[in-house]
Amino acid sequence: MDGMPDEIRARVQDHPCYSEDAHHYFARMHVAVAPACNIQCHYCNRKYDCANESRPGVVSELLTPDQAVKKTLAVAATIPQMSVLGIAGPGDPLANPARTFETFRQLALKAPDIKLCVSTNGLALPECVEELARHNIDHVTITINCIDPDVGAKIYPWIFWNNQRIHGRKAAAILIAQQQKGLEMLVAKGILVKVNSVLIPGVNDEHLKEVSKLVKAKGAFLHNVMPLIAEAEHGTFYGLMGQRSPRPDELKALQDACEGDMNMMRHCRQCRADAVGMLGEDRGDEFTLDKIEAMNIDFEAAMVARAAFRAQAMAELEAKRRHKEKASQILRFQPRVAKPAGRPVLMAVAAKGNVVGVHFGHAKEFLVYEAAADGVRFVGHRKVEQYCAGNETCGDAESVLERSIHALAGCEVVLCSRIGIDPWRDLEAAGIQPNGEHAMEPVEDAVMAVWREMLAAGKLEPKPSAAKCA
Ligand code: CLF
Ligand code: SF4
């Protein structure tokens, strides 16, 4: 959020998706009120949630607007970090306008401190912009995978438009036109727009650079390039035909290439349409309808706890921002001496919140940072299975460890709070240095400290050929 006008910063500083810093402090929840969809994407199987913002292969419990409101109030009372309510499926929210807007209408009245957010494929967007603005929806995500109908025809087999099913290039051209028109209308209303794009190798990878340029020129705030997830067991067209997903290094290279043009989101977790909690965690099971019915909630006490949490989180975020601003000013005004030597290094961190706080064997994901002379940059995350699930008889531990090491390819260091001797040995053998010396330290400080130690030890001479992710 460096250099961002104060008015925009105030609108995104507690949104875990629109602000990378905020996602360490604030949580989101989704309510699955929107079953229908008006298009078909080749990466979607309608048995599952909308794959434009969801991890395919999961099914959400469909709620009525009344049930959704009840659930939102219960979650907000239990999780003070919850700042945003999003509707992202299981179909397209704007293909279900009555259910979507009834949910928003009730929540704007009953929980005005919660931000409202929606994600759409964009086909019905232009006709919904007025109503979105009326309900005070300040954040809208449009999934835009292409701006060329020939590319679109490879992603969308059909759309349902004006009571007709339209196929191929013609369908893609209509969808693209609606998405672009919707984007322009939202920007004209002052609504913040995030664009999601699914990176499909060989289909739209190079093309997404043009998409990024265009949506930025039209005023989109943030671009979130997400990897295609295509598994045969999900029964999607791409899954069945063997379309591959991008590797982590391909995703990072494309995000880096687009970054020159606009803010990139790199911390997306491709949530489910009924996700609850901090990004990367899912507490949905605690809030099924029967459990909510049995809850005895003191809403007044909950509001006090929410306000106290918020004040503390905002103060910490502001302190962090000032610290970063000061560091970048020092760098900017330093006399122009030769840049300190040392190549950039990718490091994986088993983090809890904002600190190095997870045992290697307990991590379900690692945050990946790039450390260099001019600071630390978050570049993405890698999902893994828990190597040590607390089950002594787990015979699969070896292969889980192998898969974790494979997922960390390209990283030279892994920071965690603790690590066992076996994984330590195997990581080292794979060229990844485990490090448990910075337990409970703030993540970025720890990563920078390790980079400086490597520099001092003479380990950061340029490599003959840069490390690549597998
Ligand atoms: Fe939900 Fe999306 Fe709003 Fe966030 S998710 S509707 S903008 S509140 Fe966030 Fe989840 Fe990624 Fe979406 S991490 S899938 S980008
Ligand atoms: Fe599936 Fe979402 Fe695409 Fe509709 S917009 S087909 S629900 S991925």
Tab-separated table of C-alpha atoms and ligand atoms in Angstrom:
chain	number	residue	atom	x	y	z
A	1	MET	CA	0.000	0.000	0.000
A	2	ASP	CA	3.042	2.241	-0.370
A	3	GLY	CA	2.289	5.596	-1.914
A	4	MET	CA	-1.456	4.952	-1.919
A	5	PRO	CA	-3.813	7.918	-1.395
A	6	ASP	CA	-5.206	7.975	2.175
A	7	GLU	CA	-8.815	7.664	0.963
A	8	ILE	CA	-8.072	4.397	-0.889
A	9	ARG	CA	-5.922	3.077	1.949
A	10	ALA	CA	-8.822	3.575	4.349
A	11	ARG	CA	-11.035	1.464	2.061
A	12	VAL	CA	-8.679	-1.484	1.751
A	13	GLN	CA	-6.726	-1.558	5.017
A	14	ASP	CA	-9.083	-4.071	6.666
A	15	HIS	CA	-9.839	-6.122	3.524
A	16	PRO	CA	-7.770	-9.320	3.618
A	17	CYS	CA	-7.820	-9.732	-0.170
A	18	TYR	CA	-7.286	-6.127	-1.273
A	19	SER	CA	-4.382	-5.568	1.140
A	20	GLU	CA	-1.580	-8.082	1.627
A	21	ASP	CA	-0.750	-6.610	5.045
A	22	ALA	CA	-4.399	-6.813	6.142
A	23	HIS	CA	-4.588	-10.548	5.496
A	24	HIS	CA	-2.356	-11.203	8.509
A	25	TYR	CA	-4.926	-9.473	10.755
A	26	PHE	CA	-8.382	-9.679	9.191
A	27	ALA	CA	-10.593	-12.552	8.067
A	28	ARG	CA	-13.284	-12.973	5.422
A	29	MET	CA	-16.264	-15.213	5.141
A	30	HIS	CA	-18.347	-16.303	2.184
A	31	VAL	CA	-22.003	-17.283	2.170
A	32	ALA	CA	-23.056	-19.736	-0.525
A	33	VAL	CA	-26.384	-18.233	-1.577
A	34	ALA	CA	-25.967	-18.210	-5.377
A	35	PRO	CA	-26.505	-21.646	-6.992
A	36	ALA	CA	-27.063	-20.800	-10.685
A	37	CYS	CA	-24.568	-19.794	-13.348
A	38	ASN	CA	-25.023	-18.135	-16.728
A	39	ILE	CA	-21.860	-19.347	-18.444
A	40	GLN	CA	-19.731	-22.471	-18.684
A	41	CYS	CA	-15.988	-22.359	-18.041
A	42	HIS	CA	-13.813	-25.288	-19.126
A	43	TYR	CA	-12.271	-25.428	-15.626
A	44	CYS	CA	-15.628	-25.780	-13.869
A	45	ASN	CA	-17.765	-28.753	-12.982
A	46	ARG	CA	-21.162	-27.535	-11.832
A	47	LYS	CA	-21.284	-30.173	-9.119
A	48	TYR	CA	-18.707	-28.025	-7.316
A	49	ASP	CA	-18.315	-24.356	-6.397
A	50	CYS	CA	-17.584	-21.584	-8.909
A	51	ALA	CA	-13.939	-22.166	-9.779
A	52	ASN	CA	-13.395	-18.471	-10.563
A	53	GLU	CA	-12.767	-17.867	-6.863
A	54	SER	CA	-12.848	-21.360	-5.467
A	55	ARG	CA	-10.714	-24.416	-5.255
A	56	PRO	CA	-12.502	-26.991	-7.424
A	57	GLY	CA	-13.477	-30.241	-5.776
A	58	VAL	CA	-15.434	-28.883	-2.810
A	59	VAL	CA	-19.165	-28.408	-2.442
A	60	SER	CA	-20.728	-25.735	-0.256
A	61	GLU	CA	-23.892	-25.978	1.818
A	62	LEU	CA	-26.421	-23.792	-0.027
A	63	LEU	CA	-28.081	-21.143	2.179
A	64	THR	CA	-31.165	-18.959	1.861
A	65	PRO	CA	-30.547	-15.226	2.374
A	66	ASP	CA	-32.062	-15.436	5.893
A	67	GLN	CA	-29.807	-18.344	6.830
A	68	ALA	CA	-26.818	-16.507	5.360
A	69	VAL	CA	-27.518	-13.438	7.473
A	70	LYS	CA	-27.869	-15.518	10.605
A	71	LYS	CA	-24.601	-17.279	9.878
A	72	THR	CA	-22.781	-14.000	9.195
A	73	LEU	CA	-23.915	-12.506	12.503
A	74	ALA	CA	-22.840	-15.654	14.373
A	75	VAL	CA	-19.408	-15.670	12.722
A	76	ALA	CA	-18.894	-11.940	13.323
A	77	ALA	CA	-19.723	-12.449	17.009
A	78	THR	CA	-17.285	-15.366	17.319
A	79	ILE	CA	-14.375	-14.217	15.122
A	80	PRO	CA	-13.576	-10.538	15.837
A	81	GLN	CA	-11.106	-10.542	12.914
A	82	MET	CA	-13.963	-11.073	10.429
A	83	SER	CA	-14.213	-7.801	8.489
A	84	VAL	CA	-15.565	-8.802	5.075
A	85	LEU	CA	-18.558	-10.771	3.860
A	86	GLY	CA	-18.215	-11.986	0.284
A	87	ILE	CA	-20.566	-13.782	-2.077
A	88	ALA	CA	-18.607	-15.885	-4.537
A	89	GLY	CA	-20.834	-18.794	-5.469
A	90	PRO	CA	-21.367	-21.668	-5.645
A	91	GLY	CA	-22.539	-20.319	-9.061
A	92	ASP	CA	-22.355	-16.693	-10.195
A	93	PRO	CA	-23.737	-14.200	-7.622
A	94	LEU	CA	-25.135	-11.866	-10.296
A	95	ALA	CA	-26.877	-14.735	-12.076
A	96	ASN	CA	-28.839	-15.007	-8.791
A	97	PRO	CA	-29.572	-11.311	-8.199
A	98	ALA	CA	-32.606	-11.719	-5.915
A	99	ARG	CA	-30.796	-14.014	-3.445
A	100	THR	CA	-27.535	-12.051	-3.597
A	101	PHE	CA	-29.055	-8.605	-3.117
A	102	GLU	CA	-31.482	-9.728	-0.412
A	103	THR	CA	-28.482	-11.000	1.578
A	104	PHE	CA	-26.617	-7.723	1.069
A	105	ARG	CA	-29.720	-5.652	1.902
A	106	GLN	CA	-30.219	-7.358	5.249
A	107	LEU	CA	-26.556	-7.266	6.169
A	108	ALA	CA	-26.159	-3.564	5.373
A	109	LEU	CA	-28.882	-2.951	7.981
A	110	LYS	CA	-27.917	-5.514	10.620
A	111	ALA	CA	-24.105	-5.465	10.424
A	112	PRO	CA	-23.004	-2.098	9.033
A	113	ASP	CA	-19.404	-2.570	10.246
A	114	ILE	CA	-18.895	-5.489	7.827
A	115	LYS	CA	-17.634	-4.724	4.329
A	116	LEU	CA	-19.610	-6.341	1.507
A	117	CYS	CA	-17.807	-7.924	-1.413
A	118	VAL	CA	-18.848	-9.856	-4.519
A	119	SER	CA	-17.147	-11.863	-7.219
A	120	THR	CA	-18.628	-12.376	-10.688
A	121	ASN	CA	-17.885	-13.690	-14.155
A	122	GLY	CA	-19.152	-10.312	-15.419
A	123	LEU	CA	-21.850	-11.412	-17.883
A	124	ALA	CA	-24.707	-9.821	-15.902
A	125	LEU	CA	-22.558	-7.081	-14.388
A	126	PRO	CA	-23.619	-3.966	-16.346
A	127	GLU	CA	-27.298	-4.390	-15.420
A	128	CYS	CA	-26.344	-4.860	-11.741
A	129	VAL	CA	-23.967	-1.918	-11.233
A	130	GLU	CA	-26.685	0.476	-10.027
A	131	GLU	CA	-27.925	-2.012	-7.479
A	132	LEU	CA	-24.402	-2.843	-6.294
A	133	ALA	CA	-23.811	0.852	-5.659
A	134	ARG	CA	-27.194	1.183	-3.907
A	135	HIS	CA	-26.253	-1.588	-1.470
A	136	ASN	CA	-22.906	0.053	-0.733
A	137	ILE	CA	-20.832	-2.766	-2.218
A	138	ASP	CA	-17.394	-1.214	-2.299
A	139	HIS	CA	-15.378	-4.154	-3.641
A	140	VAL	CA	-16.197	-6.140	-6.782
A	141	THR	CA	-14.110	-8.876	-8.383
A	142	ILE	CA	-14.537	-9.678	-12.082
A	143	THR	CA	-12.925	-12.795	-13.492
A	144	ILE	CA	-11.404	-11.751	-16.816
A	145	ASN	CA	-9.391	-14.481	-18.503
A	146	CYS	CA	-9.083	-12.862	-21.919
A	147	ILE	CA	-9.856	-9.833	-24.051
A	148	ASP	CA	-9.621	-11.683	-27.372
A	149	PRO	CA	-12.677	-13.780	-28.394
A	150	ASP	CA	-10.409	-16.335	-30.111
A	151	VAL	CA	-8.710	-16.996	-26.774
A	152	GLY	CA	-12.084	-16.877	-25.021
A	153	ALA	CA	-13.514	-19.563	-27.306
A	154	LYS	CA	-10.899	-21.966	-25.881
A	155	ILE	CA	-12.016	-21.224	-22.301
A	156	TYR	CA	-15.814	-20.786	-22.528
A	157	PRO	CA	-17.851	-23.305	-24.540
A	158	TRP	CA	-21.105	-21.346	-24.073
A	159	ILE	CA	-22.961	-18.561	-22.316
A	160	PHE	CA	-26.658	-18.133	-21.565
A	161	TRP	CA	-27.632	-14.713	-22.854
A	162	ASN	CA	-31.053	-13.177	-23.552
A	163	ASN	CA	-32.745	-16.565	-23.010
A	164	GLN	CA	-30.508	-18.273	-25.544
A	165	ARG	CA	-27.501	-20.523	-25.328
A	166	ILE	CA	-24.705	-19.016	-27.441
A	167	HIS	CA	-21.568	-20.962	-28.307
A	168	GLY	CA	-17.943	-20.449	-29.276
A	169	ARG	CA	-16.330	-17.208	-30.409
A	170	LYS	CA	-19.604	-15.293	-30.480
A	171	ALA	CA	-20.289	-16.232	-26.842
A	172	ALA	CA	-16.785	-15.192	-25.783
A	173	ALA	CA	-17.129	-11.842	-27.591
A	174	ILE	CA	-20.354	-11.046	-25.697
A	175	LEU	CA	-18.855	-12.069	-22.362
A	176	ILE	CA	-15.723	-9.953	-22.944
A	177	ALA	CA	-17.788	-6.910	-23.956
A	178	GLN	CA	-19.977	-7.237	-20.841
A	179	GLN	CA	-16.960	-7.633	-18.561
A	180	GLN	CA	-15.254	-4.542	-19.990
A	181	LYS	CA	-18.445	-2.491	-19.857
A	182	GLY	CA	-19.075	-3.586	-16.264
A	183	LEU	CA	-15.504	-2.694	-15.283
A	184	GLU	CA	-15.847	0.804	-16.758
A	185	MET	CA	-19.209	1.359	-15.045
A	186	LEU	CA	-17.914	0.260	-11.629
A	187	VAL	CA	-14.844	2.485	-11.901
A	188	ALA	CA	-17.075	5.420	-12.904
A	189	LYS	CA	-19.060	4.811	-9.683
A	190	GLY	CA	-15.881	4.819	-7.586
A	191	ILE	CA	-16.224	1.115	-6.659
A	192	LEU	CA	-12.909	-0.718	-6.208
A	193	VAL	CA	-12.455	-3.469	-8.782
A	194	LYS	CA	-10.172	-6.458	-8.499
A	195	VAL	CA	-9.675	-8.572	-11.616
A	196	ASN	CA	-9.102	-12.310	-11.241
A	197	SER	CA	-7.550	-14.246	-14.103
A	198	VAL	CA	-7.043	-17.995	-14.257
A	199	LEU	CA	-3.631	-18.772	-15.769
A	200	ILE	CA	-4.091	-21.596	-18.292
A	201	PRO	CA	-0.733	-22.631	-19.792
A	202	GLY	CA	-0.734	-22.571	-23.566
A	203	VAL	CA	-4.152	-20.904	-23.687
A	204	ASN	CA	-3.948	-17.443	-22.115
A	205	ASP	CA	-0.533	-17.206	-20.439
A	206	GLU	CA	1.110	-14.638	-22.735
A	207	HIS	CA	-2.257	-13.008	-23.388
A	208	LEU	CA	-2.747	-12.165	-19.670
A	209	LYS	CA	-0.050	-9.494	-19.949
A	210	GLU	CA	-2.346	-7.615	-22.359
A	211	VAL	CA	-5.315	-8.231	-20.075
A	212	SER	CA	-3.376	-6.727	-17.166
A	213	LYS	CA	-2.440	-3.609	-19.165
A	214	LEU	CA	-5.988	-3.036	-20.355
A	215	VAL	CA	-7.745	-3.495	-17.017
A	216	LYS	CA	-5.234	-1.231	-15.339
A	217	ALA	CA	-5.802	1.439	-17.996
A	218	LYS	CA	-9.516	1.183	-17.280
A	219	GLY	CA	-9.002	1.715	-13.552
A	220	ALA	CA	-8.946	-1.756	-11.953
A	221	PHE	CA	-7.261	-1.582	-8.546
A	222	LEU	CA	-5.685	-5.027	-8.289
A	223	HIS	CA	-4.962	-8.046	-10.531
A	224	ASN	CA	-5.049	-11.560	-9.095
A	225	VAL	CA	-3.551	-14.140	-11.460
A	226	MET	CA	-4.500	-17.561	-10.080
A	227	PRO	CA	-3.199	-20.950	-11.206
A	228	LEU	CA	-5.585	-23.243	-13.075
A	229	ILE	CA	-6.435	-26.296	-10.982
A	230	ALA	CA	-7.328	-29.121	-13.371
A	231	GLU	CA	-7.596	-32.639	-11.965
A	232	ALA	CA	-9.288	-35.489	-13.829
A	233	GLU	CA	-11.219	-36.460	-10.669
A	234	HIS	CA	-13.004	-33.094	-10.690
A	235	GLY	CA	-14.583	-34.049	-14.012
A	236	THR	CA	-13.945	-30.686	-15.655
A	237	PHE	CA	-13.281	-30.410	-19.394
A	238	TYR	CA	-9.695	-29.304	-18.788
A	239	GLY	CA	-9.204	-31.968	-16.102
A	240	LEU	CA	-10.382	-34.747	-18.396
A	241	MET	CA	-8.496	-33.585	-21.496
A	242	GLY	CA	-5.199	-33.346	-19.565
A	243	GLN	CA	-4.758	-29.577	-19.658
A	244	ARG	CA	-1.876	-28.954	-17.256
A	245	SER	CA	-1.769	-26.414	-14.439
A	246	PRO	CA	1.046	-23.839	-14.272
A	247	ARG	CA	4.133	-24.518	-12.168
A	248	PRO	CA	4.900	-22.066	-9.308
A	249	ASP	CA	7.779	-20.523	-11.287
A	250	GLU	CA	5.503	-19.929	-14.302
A	251	LEU	CA	2.910	-18.254	-12.097
A	252	LYS	CA	5.528	-16.043	-10.439
A	253	ALA	CA	7.107	-15.100	-13.790
A	254	LEU	CA	3.749	-13.990	-15.159
A	255	GLN	CA	2.868	-12.075	-11.992
A	256	ASP	CA	6.285	-10.369	-12.145
A	257	ALA	CA	5.756	-9.502	-15.817
A	258	CYS	CA	2.325	-7.981	-15.093
A	259	GLU	CA	3.500	-6.159	-11.979
A	260	GLY	CA	5.108	-3.362	-13.963
A	261	ASP	CA	1.611	-2.416	-15.028
A	262	MET	CA	-0.396	-2.808	-11.846
A	263	ASN	CA	-0.733	-4.007	-8.233
A	264	MET	CA	-0.678	-7.786	-8.172
A	265	MET	CA	-2.390	-9.926	-5.564
A	266	ARG	CA	-0.153	-12.850	-4.624
A	267	HIS	CA	-1.766	-14.054	-1.416
A	268	CYS	CA	-5.027	-15.476	-2.844
A	269	ARG	CA	-5.909	-18.905	-1.401
A	270	GLN	CA	-8.631	-19.794	-3.925
A	271	CYS	CA	-11.203	-20.060	-1.142
A	272	ARG	CA	-14.383	-22.107	-1.130
A	273	ALA	CA	-17.727	-20.395	-1.683
A	274	ASP	CA	-18.495	-20.975	2.033
A	275	ALA	CA	-15.014	-20.231	3.432
A	276	VAL	CA	-14.813	-18.793	6.963
A	277	GLY	CA	-11.753	-17.385	8.744
A	278	MET	CA	-8.329	-16.011	7.910
A	279	LEU	CA	-7.179	-16.615	4.328
A	280	GLY	CA	-5.663	-20.081	4.197
A	281	GLU	CA	-7.746	-21.429	7.076
A	282	ASP	CA	-11.286	-22.718	6.920
A	283	ARG	CA	-13.452	-22.699	10.031
A	284	GLY	CA	-16.670	-23.392	8.144
A	285	ASP	CA	-17.288	-26.612	10.090
A	286	GLU	CA	-17.764	-24.589	13.284
A	287	PHE	CA	-20.686	-22.715	11.732
A	288	THR	CA	-23.015	-25.258	10.197
A	289	LEU	CA	-26.701	-24.331	10.539
A	290	ASP	CA	-27.337	-26.769	13.388
A	291	LYS	CA	-24.311	-25.490	15.338
A	292	ILE	CA	-25.417	-21.878	14.854
A	293	GLU	CA	-28.876	-22.748	16.206
A	294	ALA	CA	-27.275	-24.154	19.354
A	295	MET	CA	-25.084	-21.080	19.957
A	296	ASN	CA	-25.854	-18.723	22.790
A	297	ILE	CA	-24.367	-15.422	21.641
A	298	ASP	CA	-24.010	-12.212	23.646
A	299	PHE	CA	-24.055	-9.796	20.683
A	300	GLU	CA	-23.332	-6.708	22.797
A	301	ALA	CA	-20.185	-8.216	24.299
A	302	ALA	CA	-19.192	-9.405	20.818
A	303	MET	CA	-19.457	-5.876	19.390
A	304	VAL	CA	-17.174	-4.575	22.161
A	305	ALA	CA	-14.631	-7.343	21.427
A	306	ARG	CA	-14.792	-6.581	17.676
A	307	ALA	CA	-14.163	-2.872	18.253
A	308	ALA	CA	-11.243	-3.575	20.608
A	309	PHE	CA	-9.662	-6.032	18.168
A	310	ARG	CA	-10.071	-3.615	15.290
A	311	ALA	CA	-8.462	-0.696	17.163
A	312	GLN	CA	-5.449	-2.824	18.053
A	313	ALA	CA	-5.052	-4.289	14.543
A	314	MET	CA	-5.307	-0.850	12.934
A	315	ALA	CA	-2.648	0.528	15.298
A	316	GLU	CA	-0.298	-2.351	14.459
A	317	LEU	CA	-0.896	-1.970	10.730
A	318	GLU	CA	-0.224	1.763	10.925
A	319	ALA	CA	3.006	1.176	12.865
A	320	LYS	CA	4.080	-1.384	10.257
A	321	ARG	CA	3.284	1.024	7.433
A	322	ARG	CA	5.298	3.844	9.025
A	323	HIS	CA	8.220	1.475	9.602
A	324	LYS	CA	8.187	0.447	5.915
A	325	GLU	CA	7.840	4.039	4.744
A	326	LYS	CA	10.820	5.082	6.842
A	327	ALA	CA	12.926	2.184	5.510
A	328	SER	CA	12.110	3.045	1.907
A	329	GLN	CA	12.874	6.734	2.524
A	330	ILE	CA	16.279	5.798	3.934
A	331	LEU	CA	16.972	3.709	0.817
A	332	ARG	CA	15.742	6.509	-1.477
A	333	PHE	CA	17.871	9.220	0.128
A	334	GLN	CA	20.980	7.133	0.651
A	335	PRO	CA	23.947	8.599	-1.266
A	336	ARG	CA	24.217	6.836	-4.580
A	337	VAL	CA	26.757	4.255	-3.599
A	338	ALA	CA	27.026	0.920	-5.312
A	339	LYS	CA	24.067	-1.305	-4.433
A	340	PRO	CA	25.003	-3.886	-1.784
A	341	ALA	CA	26.005	-7.118	-3.452
A	342	GLY	CA	23.948	-10.259	-3.080
A	343	ARG	CA	21.415	-11.989	-5.293
A	344	PRO	CA	17.723	-12.387	-4.451
A	345	VAL	CA	16.813	-15.542	-2.523
A	346	LEU	CA	13.450	-17.286	-2.244
A	347	MET	CA	12.596	-18.412	1.304
A	348	ALA	CA	9.602	-20.399	2.499
A	349	VAL	CA	8.128	-19.615	5.917
A	350	ALA	CA	5.868	-21.695	8.153
A	351	ALA	CA	3.986	-18.692	9.513
A	352	LYS	CA	1.270	-18.155	12.053
A	353	GLY	CA	-0.210	-14.717	11.539
A	354	ASN	CA	2.710	-12.398	11.131
A	355	VAL	CA	5.384	-14.500	12.875
A	356	VAL	CA	7.528	-17.574	12.158
A	357	GLY	CA	5.266	-19.668	14.334
A	358	VAL	CA	4.646	-23.149	12.906
A	359	HIS	CA	6.537	-26.437	13.314
A	360	PHE	CA	7.721	-27.690	9.887
A	361	GLY	CA	5.760	-30.906	10.276
A	362	HIS	CA	2.537	-29.098	11.181
A	363	ALA	CA	2.536	-26.637	8.285
A	364	LYS	CA	-0.286	-26.887	5.743
A	365	GLU	CA	1.183	-24.089	3.661
A	366	PHE	CA	4.367	-22.078	3.400
A	367	LEU	CA	4.502	-18.375	2.571
A	368	VAL	CA	7.205	-17.615	0.014
A	369	TYR	CA	9.235	-14.410	0.219
A	370	GLU	CA	11.953	-13.031	-2.012
A	371	ALA	CA	14.723	-11.361	-0.026
A	372	ALA	CA	17.195	-9.008	-1.694
A	373	ALA	CA	19.384	-6.017	-0.874
A	374	ASP	CA	16.453	-3.628	-1.113
A	375	GLY	CA	14.112	-5.576	1.164
A	376	VAL	CA	11.667	-8.447	1.436
A	377	ARG	CA	8.764	-9.090	-0.921
A	378	PHE	CA	5.924	-11.576	-0.522
A	379	VAL	CA	5.653	-13.617	-3.731
A	380	GLY	CA	3.151	-16.392	-3.047
A	381	HIS	CA	2.376	-19.486	-1.056
A	382	ARG	CA	2.794	-23.234	-1.508
A	383	LYS	CA	0.219	-25.661	-0.178
A	384	VAL	CA	1.489	-28.899	1.393
A	385	GLU	CA	0.079	-31.806	3.328
A	386	GLN	CA	0.929	-31.897	7.039
A	387	TYR	CA	4.076	-34.039	7.300
A	388	CYS	CA	3.510	-34.775	10.996
A	389	ALA	CA	-0.205	-35.074	11.722
A	390	GLY	CA	0.423	-36.231	15.297
A	391	ASN	CA	-0.229	-39.794	14.219
A	392	GLU	CA	2.687	-42.107	14.994
A	393	THR	CA	1.393	-44.816	12.700
A	394	CYS	CA	1.184	-42.616	9.648
A	395	GLY	CA	3.057	-44.781	7.170
A	396	ASP	CA	2.765	-42.234	4.391
A	397	ALA	CA	5.000	-39.679	6.173
A	398	GLU	CA	7.962	-40.336	3.872
A	399	SER	CA	6.074	-39.650	0.689
A	400	VAL	CA	4.306	-36.649	2.248
A	401	LEU	CA	7.733	-35.248	3.071
A	402	GLU	CA	8.890	-35.891	-0.491
A	403	ARG	CA	5.854	-34.035	-1.840
A	404	SER	CA	6.478	-31.121	0.547
A	405	ILE	CA	10.082	-30.858	-0.596
A	406	HIS	CA	8.898	-30.938	-4.196
A	407	ALA	CA	6.370	-28.168	-3.448
A	408	LEU	CA	9.181	-26.029	-2.004
A	409	ALA	CA	11.335	-26.325	-5.122
A	410	GLY	CA	13.073	-23.070	-5.967
A	411	CYS	CA	13.277	-22.002	-2.295
A	412	GLU	CA	16.756	-22.014	-0.770
A	413	VAL	CA	15.727	-21.699	2.882
A	414	VAL	CA	12.732	-22.795	4.925
A	415	LEU	CA	12.029	-20.974	8.188
A	416	CYS	CA	9.900	-22.622	10.838
A	417	SER	CA	9.541	-22.614	14.615
A	418	ARG	CA	10.914	-26.173	14.963
A	419	ILE	CA	11.822	-29.126	12.765
A	420	GLY	CA	12.693	-32.789	13.289
A	421	ILE	CA	15.999	-34.361	12.367
A	422	ASP	CA	14.643	-36.488	9.464
A	423	PRO	CA	13.028	-33.673	7.508
A	424	TRP	CA	16.064	-31.482	8.286
A	425	ARG	CA	18.368	-34.035	6.655
A	426	ASP	CA	16.116	-34.547	3.612
A	427	LEU	CA	15.622	-30.806	3.055
A	428	GLU	CA	19.361	-30.226	3.190
A	429	ALA	CA	19.924	-33.060	0.736
A	430	ALA	CA	17.443	-31.340	-1.614
A	431	GLY	CA	19.385	-28.061	-1.387
A	432	ILE	CA	16.922	-26.309	0.955
A	433	GLN	CA	18.426	-25.040	4.225
A	434	PRO	CA	16.086	-25.473	7.217
A	435	ASN	CA	16.226	-22.694	9.804
A	436	GLY	CA	14.547	-22.776	13.215
A	437	GLU	CA	16.524	-19.920	14.759
A	438	HIS	CA	13.963	-17.185	14.218
A	439	ALA	CA	10.976	-18.773	15.932
A	440	MET	CA	8.243	-16.269	16.870
A	441	GLU	CA	10.002	-13.353	15.149
A	442	PRO	CA	8.069	-11.185	12.676
A	443	VAL	CA	8.269	-12.930	9.298
A	444	GLU	CA	9.796	-10.159	7.211
A	445	ASP	CA	12.431	-9.319	9.866
A	446	ALA	CA	13.374	-12.994	10.098
A	447	VAL	CA	13.664	-13.410	6.316
A	448	MET	CA	15.825	-10.287	6.036
A	449	ALA	CA	18.027	-11.447	8.929
A	450	VAL	CA	18.634	-14.818	7.237
A	451	TRP	CA	19.424	-13.091	3.933
A	452	ARG	CA	22.007	-10.884	5.684
A	453	GLU	CA	23.536	-13.943	7.379
A	454	MET	CA	23.846	-15.593	3.952
A	455	LEU	CA	25.423	-12.426	2.550
A	456	ALA	CA	27.926	-12.241	5.411
A	457	ALA	CA	28.781	-15.919	4.893
A	458	GLY	CA	29.537	-15.279	1.207
A	459	LYS	CA	26.640	-17.444	-0.005
A	460	LEU	CA	25.012	-14.835	-2.229
A	461	GLU	CA	27.346	-14.640	-5.176
A	462	PRO	CA	25.344	-14.765	-8.415
A	463	LYS	CA	24.658	-18.359	-9.424
A	464	PRO	CA	25.755	-19.478	-12.884
A	465	SER	CA	22.144	-20.350	-13.660
A	466	ALA	CA	19.263	-19.134	-11.493
A	467	ALA	CA	17.401	-21.698	-9.369
A	468	LYS	CA	14.124	-22.758	-10.965
A	469	CYS	CA	11.046	-24.167	-9.347
A	470	ALA	CA	10.293	-27.707	-10.443
B	1	CLF	FE1	-14.243	-13.223	-0.930
B	1	CLF	FE2	-13.152	-12.601	-3.135
B	1	CLF	FE3	-14.274	-10.709	-1.726
B	1	CLF	FE4	-12.023	-11.827	-0.932
B	1	CLF	S1	-12.010	-14.068	-1.532
B	1	CLF	S2	-15.325	-12.387	-2.684
B	1	CLF	S3	-12.299	-10.607	-2.787
B	1	CLF	S4	-13.846	-11.500	0.311
B	1	CLF	FE5	-9.738	-13.416	-1.674
B	1	CLF	FE6	-10.402	-15.932	-1.516
B	1	CLF	FE7	-8.661	-15.194	-3.313
B	1	CLF	FE8	-11.142	-14.494	-3.543
B	1	CLF	S5	-8.398	-15.081	-1.130
B	1	CLF	S6	-10.405	-16.567	-3.606
B	1	CLF	S7	-9.373	-13.191	-3.828
B	2	SF4	FE1	-18.348	-22.406	-12.972
B	2	SF4	FE2	-18.011	-19.973	-11.922
B	2	SF4	FE3	-17.446	-20.407	-14.529
B	2	SF4	FE4	-19.975	-20.392	-13.663
B	2	SF4	S1	-18.526	-18.656	-13.679
B	2	SF4	S2	-19.049	-21.915	-15.031
B	2	SF4	S3	-19.812	-21.364	-11.642
B	2	SF4	S4	-16.367	-21.294	-12.771
